[in-house]
mmCIF file of C-alpha atoms in Angstrom:
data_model
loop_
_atom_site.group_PDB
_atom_site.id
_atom_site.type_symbol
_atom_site.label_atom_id
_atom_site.label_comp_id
_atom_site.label_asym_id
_atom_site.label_seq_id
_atom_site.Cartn_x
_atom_site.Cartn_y
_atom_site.Cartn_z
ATOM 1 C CA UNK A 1 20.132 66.199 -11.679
ATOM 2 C CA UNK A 2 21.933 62.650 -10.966
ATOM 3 C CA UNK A 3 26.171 63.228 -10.269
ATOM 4 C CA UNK A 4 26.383 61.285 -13.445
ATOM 5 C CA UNK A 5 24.473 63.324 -15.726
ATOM 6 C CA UNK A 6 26.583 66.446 -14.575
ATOM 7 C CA UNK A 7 29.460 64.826 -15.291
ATOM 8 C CA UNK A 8 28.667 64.206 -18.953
ATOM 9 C CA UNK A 9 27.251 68.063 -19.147
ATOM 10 C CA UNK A 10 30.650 69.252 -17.532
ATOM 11 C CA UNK A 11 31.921 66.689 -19.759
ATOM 12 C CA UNK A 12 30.710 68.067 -23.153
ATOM 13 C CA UNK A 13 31.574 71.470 -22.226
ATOM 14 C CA UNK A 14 34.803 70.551 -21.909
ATOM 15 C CA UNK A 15 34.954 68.822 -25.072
ATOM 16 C CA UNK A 16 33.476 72.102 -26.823
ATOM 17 C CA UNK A 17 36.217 74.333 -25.467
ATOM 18 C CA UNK A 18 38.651 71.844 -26.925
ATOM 19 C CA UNK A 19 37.038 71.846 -30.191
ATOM 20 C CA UNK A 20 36.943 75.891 -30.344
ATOM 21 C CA UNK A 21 40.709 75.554 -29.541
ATOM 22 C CA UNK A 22 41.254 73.686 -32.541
ATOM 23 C CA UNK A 23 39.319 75.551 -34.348
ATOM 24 C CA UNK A 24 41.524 78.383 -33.911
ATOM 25 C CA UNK A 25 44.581 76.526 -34.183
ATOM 26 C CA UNK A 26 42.995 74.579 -37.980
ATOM 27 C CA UNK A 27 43.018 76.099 -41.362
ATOM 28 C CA UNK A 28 45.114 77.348 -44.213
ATOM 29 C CA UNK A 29 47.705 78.110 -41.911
ATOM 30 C CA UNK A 30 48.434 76.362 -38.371
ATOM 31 C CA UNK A 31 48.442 78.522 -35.665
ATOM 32 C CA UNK A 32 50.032 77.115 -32.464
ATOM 33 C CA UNK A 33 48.634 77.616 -29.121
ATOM 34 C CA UNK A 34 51.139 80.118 -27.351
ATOM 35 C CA UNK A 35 50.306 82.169 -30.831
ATOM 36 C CA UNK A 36 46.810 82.475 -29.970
ATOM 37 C CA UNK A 37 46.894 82.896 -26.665
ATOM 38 C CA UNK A 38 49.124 85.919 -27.656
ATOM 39 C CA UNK A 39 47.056 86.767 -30.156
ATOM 40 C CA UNK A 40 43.942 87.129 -27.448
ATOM 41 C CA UNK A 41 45.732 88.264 -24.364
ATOM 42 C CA UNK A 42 48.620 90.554 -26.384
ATOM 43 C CA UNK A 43 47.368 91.242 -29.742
ATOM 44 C CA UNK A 44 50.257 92.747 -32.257
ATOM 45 C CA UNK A 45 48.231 94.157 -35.277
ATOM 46 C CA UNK A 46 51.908 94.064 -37.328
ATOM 47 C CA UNK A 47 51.912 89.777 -36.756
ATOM 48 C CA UNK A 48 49.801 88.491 -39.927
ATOM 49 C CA UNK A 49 49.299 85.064 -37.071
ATOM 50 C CA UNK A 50 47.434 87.150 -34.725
ATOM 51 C CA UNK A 51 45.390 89.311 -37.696
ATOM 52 C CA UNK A 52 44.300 86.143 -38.635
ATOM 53 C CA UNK A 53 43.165 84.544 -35.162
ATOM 54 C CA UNK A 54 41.736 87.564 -33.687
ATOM 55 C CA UNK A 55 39.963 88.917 -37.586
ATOM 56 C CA UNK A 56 38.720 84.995 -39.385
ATOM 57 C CA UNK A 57 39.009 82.700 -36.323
ATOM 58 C CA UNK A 58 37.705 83.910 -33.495
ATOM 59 C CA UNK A 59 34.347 85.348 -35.523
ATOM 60 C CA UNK A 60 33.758 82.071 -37.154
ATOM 61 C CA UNK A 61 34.366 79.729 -34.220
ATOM 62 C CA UNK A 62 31.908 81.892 -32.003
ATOM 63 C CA UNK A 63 29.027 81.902 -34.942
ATOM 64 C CA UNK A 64 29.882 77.690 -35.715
ATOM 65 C CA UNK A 65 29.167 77.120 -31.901
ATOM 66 C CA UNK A 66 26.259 79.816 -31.457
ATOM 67 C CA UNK A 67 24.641 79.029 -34.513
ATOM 68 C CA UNK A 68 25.070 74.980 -33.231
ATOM 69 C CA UNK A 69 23.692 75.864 -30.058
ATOM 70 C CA UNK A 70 20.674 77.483 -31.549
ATOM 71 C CA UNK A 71 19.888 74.602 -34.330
ATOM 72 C CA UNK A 72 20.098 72.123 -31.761
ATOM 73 C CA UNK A 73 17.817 73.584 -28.800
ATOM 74 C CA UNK A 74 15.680 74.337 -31.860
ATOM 75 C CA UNK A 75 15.432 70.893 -32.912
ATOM 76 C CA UNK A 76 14.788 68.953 -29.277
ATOM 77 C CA UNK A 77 11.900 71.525 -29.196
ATOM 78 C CA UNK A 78 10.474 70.421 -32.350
ATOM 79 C CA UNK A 79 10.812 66.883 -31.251
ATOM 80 C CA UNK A 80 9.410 67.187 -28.187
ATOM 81 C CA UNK A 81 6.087 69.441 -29.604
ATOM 82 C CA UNK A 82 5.880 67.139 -32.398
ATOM 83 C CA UNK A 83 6.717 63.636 -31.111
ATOM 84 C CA UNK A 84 7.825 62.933 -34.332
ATOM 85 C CA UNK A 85 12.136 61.635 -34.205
ATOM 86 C CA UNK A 86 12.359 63.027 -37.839
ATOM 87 C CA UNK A 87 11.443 66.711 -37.059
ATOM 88 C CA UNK A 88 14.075 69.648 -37.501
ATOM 89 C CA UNK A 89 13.550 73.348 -37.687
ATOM 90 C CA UNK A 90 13.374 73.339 -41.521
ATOM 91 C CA UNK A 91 10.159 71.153 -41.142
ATOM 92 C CA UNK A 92 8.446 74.713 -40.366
ATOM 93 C CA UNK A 93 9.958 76.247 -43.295
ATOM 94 C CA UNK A 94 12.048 78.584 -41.424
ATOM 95 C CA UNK A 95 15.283 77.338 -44.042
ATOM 96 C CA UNK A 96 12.893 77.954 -46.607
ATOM 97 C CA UNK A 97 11.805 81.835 -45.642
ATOM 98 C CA UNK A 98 15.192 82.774 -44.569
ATOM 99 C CA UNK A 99 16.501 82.114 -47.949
ATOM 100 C CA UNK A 100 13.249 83.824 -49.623
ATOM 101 C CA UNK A 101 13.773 86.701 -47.562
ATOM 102 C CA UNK A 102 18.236 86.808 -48.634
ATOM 103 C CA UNK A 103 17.272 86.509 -52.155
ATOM 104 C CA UNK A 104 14.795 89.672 -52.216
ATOM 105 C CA UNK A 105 17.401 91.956 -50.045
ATOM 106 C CA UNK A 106 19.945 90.890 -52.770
ATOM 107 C CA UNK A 107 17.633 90.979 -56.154
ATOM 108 C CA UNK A 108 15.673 94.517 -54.628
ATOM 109 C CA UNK A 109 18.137 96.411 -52.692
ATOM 110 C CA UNK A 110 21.403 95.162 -53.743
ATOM 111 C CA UNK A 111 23.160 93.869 -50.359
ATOM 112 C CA UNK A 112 26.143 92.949 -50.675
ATOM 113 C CA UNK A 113 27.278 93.045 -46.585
ATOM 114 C CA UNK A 114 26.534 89.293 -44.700
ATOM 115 C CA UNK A 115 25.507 92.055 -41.903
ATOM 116 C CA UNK A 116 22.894 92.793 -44.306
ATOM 117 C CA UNK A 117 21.485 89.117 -44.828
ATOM 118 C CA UNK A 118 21.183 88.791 -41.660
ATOM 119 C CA UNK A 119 18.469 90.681 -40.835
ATOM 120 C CA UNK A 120 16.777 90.109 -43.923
ATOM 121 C CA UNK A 121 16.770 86.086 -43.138
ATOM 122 C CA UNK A 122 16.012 86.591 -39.649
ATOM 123 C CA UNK A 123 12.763 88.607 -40.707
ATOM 124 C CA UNK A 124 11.990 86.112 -43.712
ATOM 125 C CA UNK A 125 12.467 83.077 -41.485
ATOM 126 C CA UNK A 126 10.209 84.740 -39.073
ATOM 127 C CA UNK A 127 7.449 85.585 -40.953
ATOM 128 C CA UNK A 128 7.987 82.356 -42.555
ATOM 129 C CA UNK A 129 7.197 80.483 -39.141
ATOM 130 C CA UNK A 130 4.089 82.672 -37.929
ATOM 131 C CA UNK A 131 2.834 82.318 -41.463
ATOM 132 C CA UNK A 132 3.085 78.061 -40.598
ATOM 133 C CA UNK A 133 1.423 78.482 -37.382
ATOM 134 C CA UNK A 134 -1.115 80.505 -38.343
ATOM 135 C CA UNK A 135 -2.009 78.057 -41.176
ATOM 136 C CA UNK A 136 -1.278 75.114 -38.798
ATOM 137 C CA UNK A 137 -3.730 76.470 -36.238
ATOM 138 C CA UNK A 138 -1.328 75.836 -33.540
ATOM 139 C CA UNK A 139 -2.873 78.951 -31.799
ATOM 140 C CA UNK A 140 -6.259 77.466 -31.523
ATOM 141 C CA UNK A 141 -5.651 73.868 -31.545
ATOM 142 C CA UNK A 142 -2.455 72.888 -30.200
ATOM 143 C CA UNK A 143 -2.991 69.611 -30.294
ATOM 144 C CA UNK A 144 -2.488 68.423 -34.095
ATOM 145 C CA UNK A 145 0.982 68.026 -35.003
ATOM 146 C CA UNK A 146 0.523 66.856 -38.634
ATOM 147 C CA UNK A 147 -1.495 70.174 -39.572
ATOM 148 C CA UNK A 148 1.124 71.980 -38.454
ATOM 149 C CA UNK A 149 4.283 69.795 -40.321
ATOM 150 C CA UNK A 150 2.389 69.451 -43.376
ATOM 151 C CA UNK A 151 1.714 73.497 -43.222
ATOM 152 C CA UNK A 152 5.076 73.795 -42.721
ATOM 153 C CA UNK A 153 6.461 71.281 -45.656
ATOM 154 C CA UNK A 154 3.815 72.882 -48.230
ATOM 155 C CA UNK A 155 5.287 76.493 -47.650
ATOM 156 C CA UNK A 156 8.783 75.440 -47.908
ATOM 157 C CA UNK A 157 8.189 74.013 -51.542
ATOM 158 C CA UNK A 158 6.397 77.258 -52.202
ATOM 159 C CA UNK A 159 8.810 79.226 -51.185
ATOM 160 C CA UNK A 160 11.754 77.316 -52.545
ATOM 161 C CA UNK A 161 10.163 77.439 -56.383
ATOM 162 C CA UNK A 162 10.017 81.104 -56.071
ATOM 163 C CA UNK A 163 13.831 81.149 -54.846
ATOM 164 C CA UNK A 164 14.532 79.017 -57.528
ATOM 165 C CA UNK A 165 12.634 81.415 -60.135
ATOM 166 C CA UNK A 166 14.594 84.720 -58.715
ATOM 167 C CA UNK A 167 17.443 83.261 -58.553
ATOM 168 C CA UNK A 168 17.645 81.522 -61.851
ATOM 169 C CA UNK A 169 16.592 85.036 -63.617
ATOM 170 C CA UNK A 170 19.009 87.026 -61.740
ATOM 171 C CA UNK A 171 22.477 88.220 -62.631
ATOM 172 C CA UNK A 172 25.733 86.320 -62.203
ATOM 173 C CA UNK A 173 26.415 88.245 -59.261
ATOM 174 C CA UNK A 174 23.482 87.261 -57.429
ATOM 175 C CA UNK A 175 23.756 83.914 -57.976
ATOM 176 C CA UNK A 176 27.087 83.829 -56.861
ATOM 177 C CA UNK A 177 26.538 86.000 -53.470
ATOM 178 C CA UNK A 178 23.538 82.986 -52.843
ATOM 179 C CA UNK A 179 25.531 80.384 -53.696
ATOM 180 C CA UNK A 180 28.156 80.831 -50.923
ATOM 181 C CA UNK A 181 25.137 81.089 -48.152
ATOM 182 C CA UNK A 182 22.987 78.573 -49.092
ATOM 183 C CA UNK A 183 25.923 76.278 -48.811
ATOM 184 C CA UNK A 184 25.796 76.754 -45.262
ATOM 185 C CA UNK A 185 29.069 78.288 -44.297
ATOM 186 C CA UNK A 186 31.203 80.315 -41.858
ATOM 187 C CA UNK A 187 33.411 81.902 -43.761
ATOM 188 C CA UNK A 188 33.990 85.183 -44.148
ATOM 189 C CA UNK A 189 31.343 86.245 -41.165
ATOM 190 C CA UNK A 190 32.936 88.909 -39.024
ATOM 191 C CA UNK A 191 32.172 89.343 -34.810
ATOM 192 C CA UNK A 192 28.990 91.687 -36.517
ATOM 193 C CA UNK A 193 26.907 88.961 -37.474
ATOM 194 C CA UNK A 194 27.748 86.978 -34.500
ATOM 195 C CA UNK A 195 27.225 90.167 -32.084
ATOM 196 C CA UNK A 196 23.576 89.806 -34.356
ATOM 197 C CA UNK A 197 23.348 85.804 -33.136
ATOM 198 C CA UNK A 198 24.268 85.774 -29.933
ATOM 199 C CA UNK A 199 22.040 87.625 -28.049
ATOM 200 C CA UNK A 200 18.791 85.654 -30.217
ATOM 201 C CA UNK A 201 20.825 82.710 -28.803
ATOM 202 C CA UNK A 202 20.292 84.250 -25.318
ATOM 203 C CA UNK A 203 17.256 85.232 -25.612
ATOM 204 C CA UNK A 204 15.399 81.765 -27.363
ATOM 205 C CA UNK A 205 17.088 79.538 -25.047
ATOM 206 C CA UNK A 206 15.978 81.618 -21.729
ATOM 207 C CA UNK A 207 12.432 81.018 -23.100
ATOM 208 C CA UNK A 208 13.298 76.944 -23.971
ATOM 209 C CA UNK A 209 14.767 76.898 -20.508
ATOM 210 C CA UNK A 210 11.280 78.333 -19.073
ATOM 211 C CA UNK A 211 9.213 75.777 -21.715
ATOM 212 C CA UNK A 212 11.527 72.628 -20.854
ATOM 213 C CA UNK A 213 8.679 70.970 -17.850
ATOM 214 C CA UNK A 214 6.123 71.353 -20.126
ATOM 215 C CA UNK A 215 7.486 69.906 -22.969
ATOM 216 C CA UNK A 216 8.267 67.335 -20.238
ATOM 217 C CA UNK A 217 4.248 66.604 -20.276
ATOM 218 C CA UNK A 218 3.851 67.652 -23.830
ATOM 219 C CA UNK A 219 5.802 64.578 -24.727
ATOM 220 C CA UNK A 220 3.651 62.331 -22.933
ATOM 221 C CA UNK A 221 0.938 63.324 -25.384
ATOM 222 C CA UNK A 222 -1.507 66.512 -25.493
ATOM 223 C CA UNK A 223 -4.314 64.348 -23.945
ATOM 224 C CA UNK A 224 -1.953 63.664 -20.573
ATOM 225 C CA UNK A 225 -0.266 67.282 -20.908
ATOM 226 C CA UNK A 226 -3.638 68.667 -20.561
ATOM 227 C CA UNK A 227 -4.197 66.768 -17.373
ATOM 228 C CA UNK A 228 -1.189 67.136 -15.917
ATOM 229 C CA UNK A 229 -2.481 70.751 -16.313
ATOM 230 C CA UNK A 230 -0.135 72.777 -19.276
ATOM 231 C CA UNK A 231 -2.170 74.597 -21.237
ATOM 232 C CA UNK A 232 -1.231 73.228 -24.400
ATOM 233 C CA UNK A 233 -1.535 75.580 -27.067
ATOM 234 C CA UNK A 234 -0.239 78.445 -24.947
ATOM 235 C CA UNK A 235 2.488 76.220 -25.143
ATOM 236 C CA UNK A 236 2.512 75.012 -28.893
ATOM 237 C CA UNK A 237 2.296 79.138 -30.068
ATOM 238 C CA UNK A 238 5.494 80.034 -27.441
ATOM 239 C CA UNK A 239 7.470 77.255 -28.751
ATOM 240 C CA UNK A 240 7.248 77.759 -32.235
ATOM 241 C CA UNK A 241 8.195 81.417 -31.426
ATOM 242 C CA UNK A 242 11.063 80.061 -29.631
ATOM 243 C CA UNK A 243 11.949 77.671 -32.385
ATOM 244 C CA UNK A 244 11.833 80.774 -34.648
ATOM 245 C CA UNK A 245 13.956 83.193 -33.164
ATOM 246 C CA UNK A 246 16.342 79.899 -32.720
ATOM 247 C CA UNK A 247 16.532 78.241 -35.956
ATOM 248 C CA UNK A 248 15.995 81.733 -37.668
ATOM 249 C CA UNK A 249 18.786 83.710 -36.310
ATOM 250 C CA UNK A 250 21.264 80.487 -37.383
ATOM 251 C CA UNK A 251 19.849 79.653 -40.387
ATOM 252 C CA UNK A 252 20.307 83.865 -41.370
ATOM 253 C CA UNK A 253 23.688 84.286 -39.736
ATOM 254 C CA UNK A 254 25.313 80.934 -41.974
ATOM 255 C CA UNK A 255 22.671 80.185 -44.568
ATOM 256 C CA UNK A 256 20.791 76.860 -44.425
ATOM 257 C CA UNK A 257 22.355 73.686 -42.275
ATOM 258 C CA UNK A 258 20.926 70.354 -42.086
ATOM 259 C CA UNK A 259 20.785 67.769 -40.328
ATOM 260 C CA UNK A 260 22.563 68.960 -36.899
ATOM 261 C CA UNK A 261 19.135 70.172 -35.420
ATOM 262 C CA UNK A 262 17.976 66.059 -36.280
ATOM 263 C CA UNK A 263 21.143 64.526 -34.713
ATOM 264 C CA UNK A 264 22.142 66.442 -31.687
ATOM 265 C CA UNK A 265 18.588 65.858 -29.780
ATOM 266 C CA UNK A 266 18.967 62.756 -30.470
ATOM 267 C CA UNK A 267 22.444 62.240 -28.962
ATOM 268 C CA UNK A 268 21.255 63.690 -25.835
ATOM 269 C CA UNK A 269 18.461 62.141 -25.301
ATOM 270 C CA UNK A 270 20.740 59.016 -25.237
ATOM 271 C CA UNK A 271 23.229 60.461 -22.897
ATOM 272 C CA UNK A 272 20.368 62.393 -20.749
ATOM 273 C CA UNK A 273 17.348 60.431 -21.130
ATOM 274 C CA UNK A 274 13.859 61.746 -21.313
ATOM 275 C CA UNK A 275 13.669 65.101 -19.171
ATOM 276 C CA UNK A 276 14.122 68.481 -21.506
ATOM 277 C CA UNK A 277 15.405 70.554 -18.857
ATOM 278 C CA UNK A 278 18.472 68.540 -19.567
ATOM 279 C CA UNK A 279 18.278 67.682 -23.302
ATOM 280 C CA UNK A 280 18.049 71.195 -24.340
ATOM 281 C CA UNK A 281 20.872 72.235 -22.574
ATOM 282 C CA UNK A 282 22.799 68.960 -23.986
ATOM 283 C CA UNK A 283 21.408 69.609 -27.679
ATOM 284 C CA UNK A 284 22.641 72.868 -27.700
ATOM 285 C CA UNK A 285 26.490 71.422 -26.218
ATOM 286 C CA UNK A 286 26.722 68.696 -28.921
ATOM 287 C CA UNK A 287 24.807 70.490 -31.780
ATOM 288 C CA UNK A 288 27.608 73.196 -31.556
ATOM 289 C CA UNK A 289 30.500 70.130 -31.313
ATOM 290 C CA UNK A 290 28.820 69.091 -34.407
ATOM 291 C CA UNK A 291 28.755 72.174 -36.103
ATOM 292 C CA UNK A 292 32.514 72.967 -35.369
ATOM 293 C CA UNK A 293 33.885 69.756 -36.455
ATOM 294 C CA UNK A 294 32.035 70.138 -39.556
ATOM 295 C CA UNK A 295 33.386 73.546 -39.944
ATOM 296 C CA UNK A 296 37.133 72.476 -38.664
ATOM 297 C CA UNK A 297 36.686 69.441 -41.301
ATOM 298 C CA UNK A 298 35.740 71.158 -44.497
ATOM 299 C CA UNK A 299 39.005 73.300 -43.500
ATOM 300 C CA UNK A 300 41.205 69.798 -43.333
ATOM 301 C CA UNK A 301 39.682 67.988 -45.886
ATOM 302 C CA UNK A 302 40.319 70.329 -49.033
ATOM 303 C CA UNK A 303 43.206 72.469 -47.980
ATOM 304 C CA UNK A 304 44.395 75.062 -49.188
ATOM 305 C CA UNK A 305 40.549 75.729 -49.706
ATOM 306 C CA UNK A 306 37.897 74.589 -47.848
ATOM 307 C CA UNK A 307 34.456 72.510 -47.998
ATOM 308 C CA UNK A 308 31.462 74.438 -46.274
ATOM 309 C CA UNK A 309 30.239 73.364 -42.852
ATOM 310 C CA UNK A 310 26.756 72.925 -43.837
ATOM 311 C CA UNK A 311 27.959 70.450 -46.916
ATOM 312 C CA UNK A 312 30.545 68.419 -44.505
ATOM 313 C CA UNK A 313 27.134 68.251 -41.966
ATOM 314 C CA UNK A 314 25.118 67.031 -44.514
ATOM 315 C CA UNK A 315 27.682 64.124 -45.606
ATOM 316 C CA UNK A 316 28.065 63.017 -42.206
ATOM 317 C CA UNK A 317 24.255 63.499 -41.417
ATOM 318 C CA UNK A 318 22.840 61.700 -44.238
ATOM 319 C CA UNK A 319 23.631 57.975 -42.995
ATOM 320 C CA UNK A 320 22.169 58.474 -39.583
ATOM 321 C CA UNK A 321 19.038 59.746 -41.289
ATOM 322 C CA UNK A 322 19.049 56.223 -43.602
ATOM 323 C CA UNK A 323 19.530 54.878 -40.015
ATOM 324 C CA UNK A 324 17.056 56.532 -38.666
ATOM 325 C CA UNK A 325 14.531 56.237 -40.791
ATOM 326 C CA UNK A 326 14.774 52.568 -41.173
ATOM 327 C CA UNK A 327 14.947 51.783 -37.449
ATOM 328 C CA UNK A 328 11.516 54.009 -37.201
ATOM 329 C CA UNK A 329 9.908 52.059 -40.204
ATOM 330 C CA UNK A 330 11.003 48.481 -38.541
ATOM 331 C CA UNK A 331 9.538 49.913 -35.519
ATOM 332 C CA UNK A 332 5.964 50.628 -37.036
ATOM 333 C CA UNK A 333 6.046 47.391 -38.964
#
């Protein structure tokens, strides 16, 4: 690694500390640094200031830059498997399964705990994924990535009708419980469903870490991959488990967010160039910048209340997609 692209990895870090900083100090209320500190070093459970750092803040700023971290490894991987610029993790209809999976727990056995979504979106975005692979033959061919984004885009609008359908016929109350976490937001999580993230955080970006030099080939195309000797669908089938327990885990803990698993591999690939065993690594530093501005901004923006993360992300994601999307069409014409 060159001095220069340590500095801007040391560099984002720091940035991302800063940003969890203010996203203790931001909300409702302003809390002001020798508060929090007191509040983490000293807590006093009779000062409402601290309640609130140590009980709303300190959960949601963890799962913002956790769930970040996970979208954005998630999305360099499908980049990099895919070659395609456009690809994301709900491309595999992870998003999709997840929110399948939320709707049944709440229709069939009534949860009412986000503790309780969890699980049942991490399971639904799983199975959701190995049903894409399986139809994508990723595990036998490894080597078409249109099979296995089309597989993925046709379950997704499967699944989404039938979400649509139970969640249309439901009660009030279910309808209401789904409409705060498909809107993509942090609040209201406790340190349980981030104690649930964090170590599928761990865990997925170990196995990106060990998949980063041959994504490195993959890149180049499967044709060169295979003679630069990666077995390529060994490859394809441990990736798309990786981008799985990634994108499934964040998608469960804080419902459905778009857009930062597109922008953040981008950004690094900018600041880090081509090799993965730095992108992935960057992605996951600027995906969870991304994620906690959008959180700290929906807090600014309409206080006393506040605008979910996942809606600001989308408002501030949208143009660079435009952006994108023309600059790739200008390219191919």
């Amino acid at each position: 690694m060159t001095r220069g692209r340590r500095f801007w990895l040391a560099f984002g870090l720091a940035v991302l500390l800063l940003v969890m900083a203010a996203s203790l100090a931001v909300g409702s209320r302003h809390i002001p640094l020798p508060v929090i500190l007191d509040a983490l070093r000293q807590p006093d459970p009779r000062n409402d200031l601290h309640l609130i750092v140590r009980e709303l803040r300190v959960p949601r700023t963890l799962l913002a830059a956790l769930a970040g971290a996970a979208l954005g490894m998630a999305g360099a991987m499908m980049q990099a498997l895919t070659r395609n610029p456009l690809a994301e993790p709900g491309l595999l209809g992870i998003n999709a399964g997840a929110a399948m999976a939320v709707v049944l727990g709440i229709a069939l056995f009534e949860l009412s705990d986000i503790a309780g979504y969890v699980w049942f979106g991490f399971a639904g975005a799983g199975l959701a994924g190995a049903v894409v692979v399986l139809l994508g033959r990723a595990h036998d061919t490894g080597s078409d990535p249109i099979r296995l984004v089309l597989a993925g885009a046709g379950l997704s609008v499967v699944l989404g009708a039938l979400t649509g359908i139970l969640v249309l016929n439901a009660p009030l109350e279910l309808f209401d419980a789904l409409r705060k976490w498909t809107a993509g937001s942090m609040e209201g999580r406790g340190l349980d469903v981030a104690a649930v993230l964090a170590p599928a955080v761990l865990a997925g970006g170990l196995l990106a870490a060990g998949l980063a030099g041959n994504l490195n080939a993959i890149a180049l195309g499967q044709d060169l991959g295979r003679t630069l000797g990666v077995r390529t669908g060994r490859v394809w089938v441990l990736s798309c488990l990786t981008v799985m327990l990634l994108a499934g885990a964040a998608t469960a803990a804080v419902g459905p967010v778009g857009f930062v698993g597109l922008l953040a591999p981008h950004a690094a690939r900018i600041i880090c160039g081509p090799d993965h065993r730095l992108i992935l690594p960057a992605s996951g530093l600027i995906a969870a910048f991304l994620l906690l501005t959008a959180d700290i901004m929906g807090r600014v923006l309409a206080r006393p209340e506040e605008i979910a993360a996942g809606i600001v992300a989308a408002i501030l994601g949208g143009p660079f997609f435009i952006i994108l999307v023309r600059r790739f069409r200008l390219v191919g014409s």
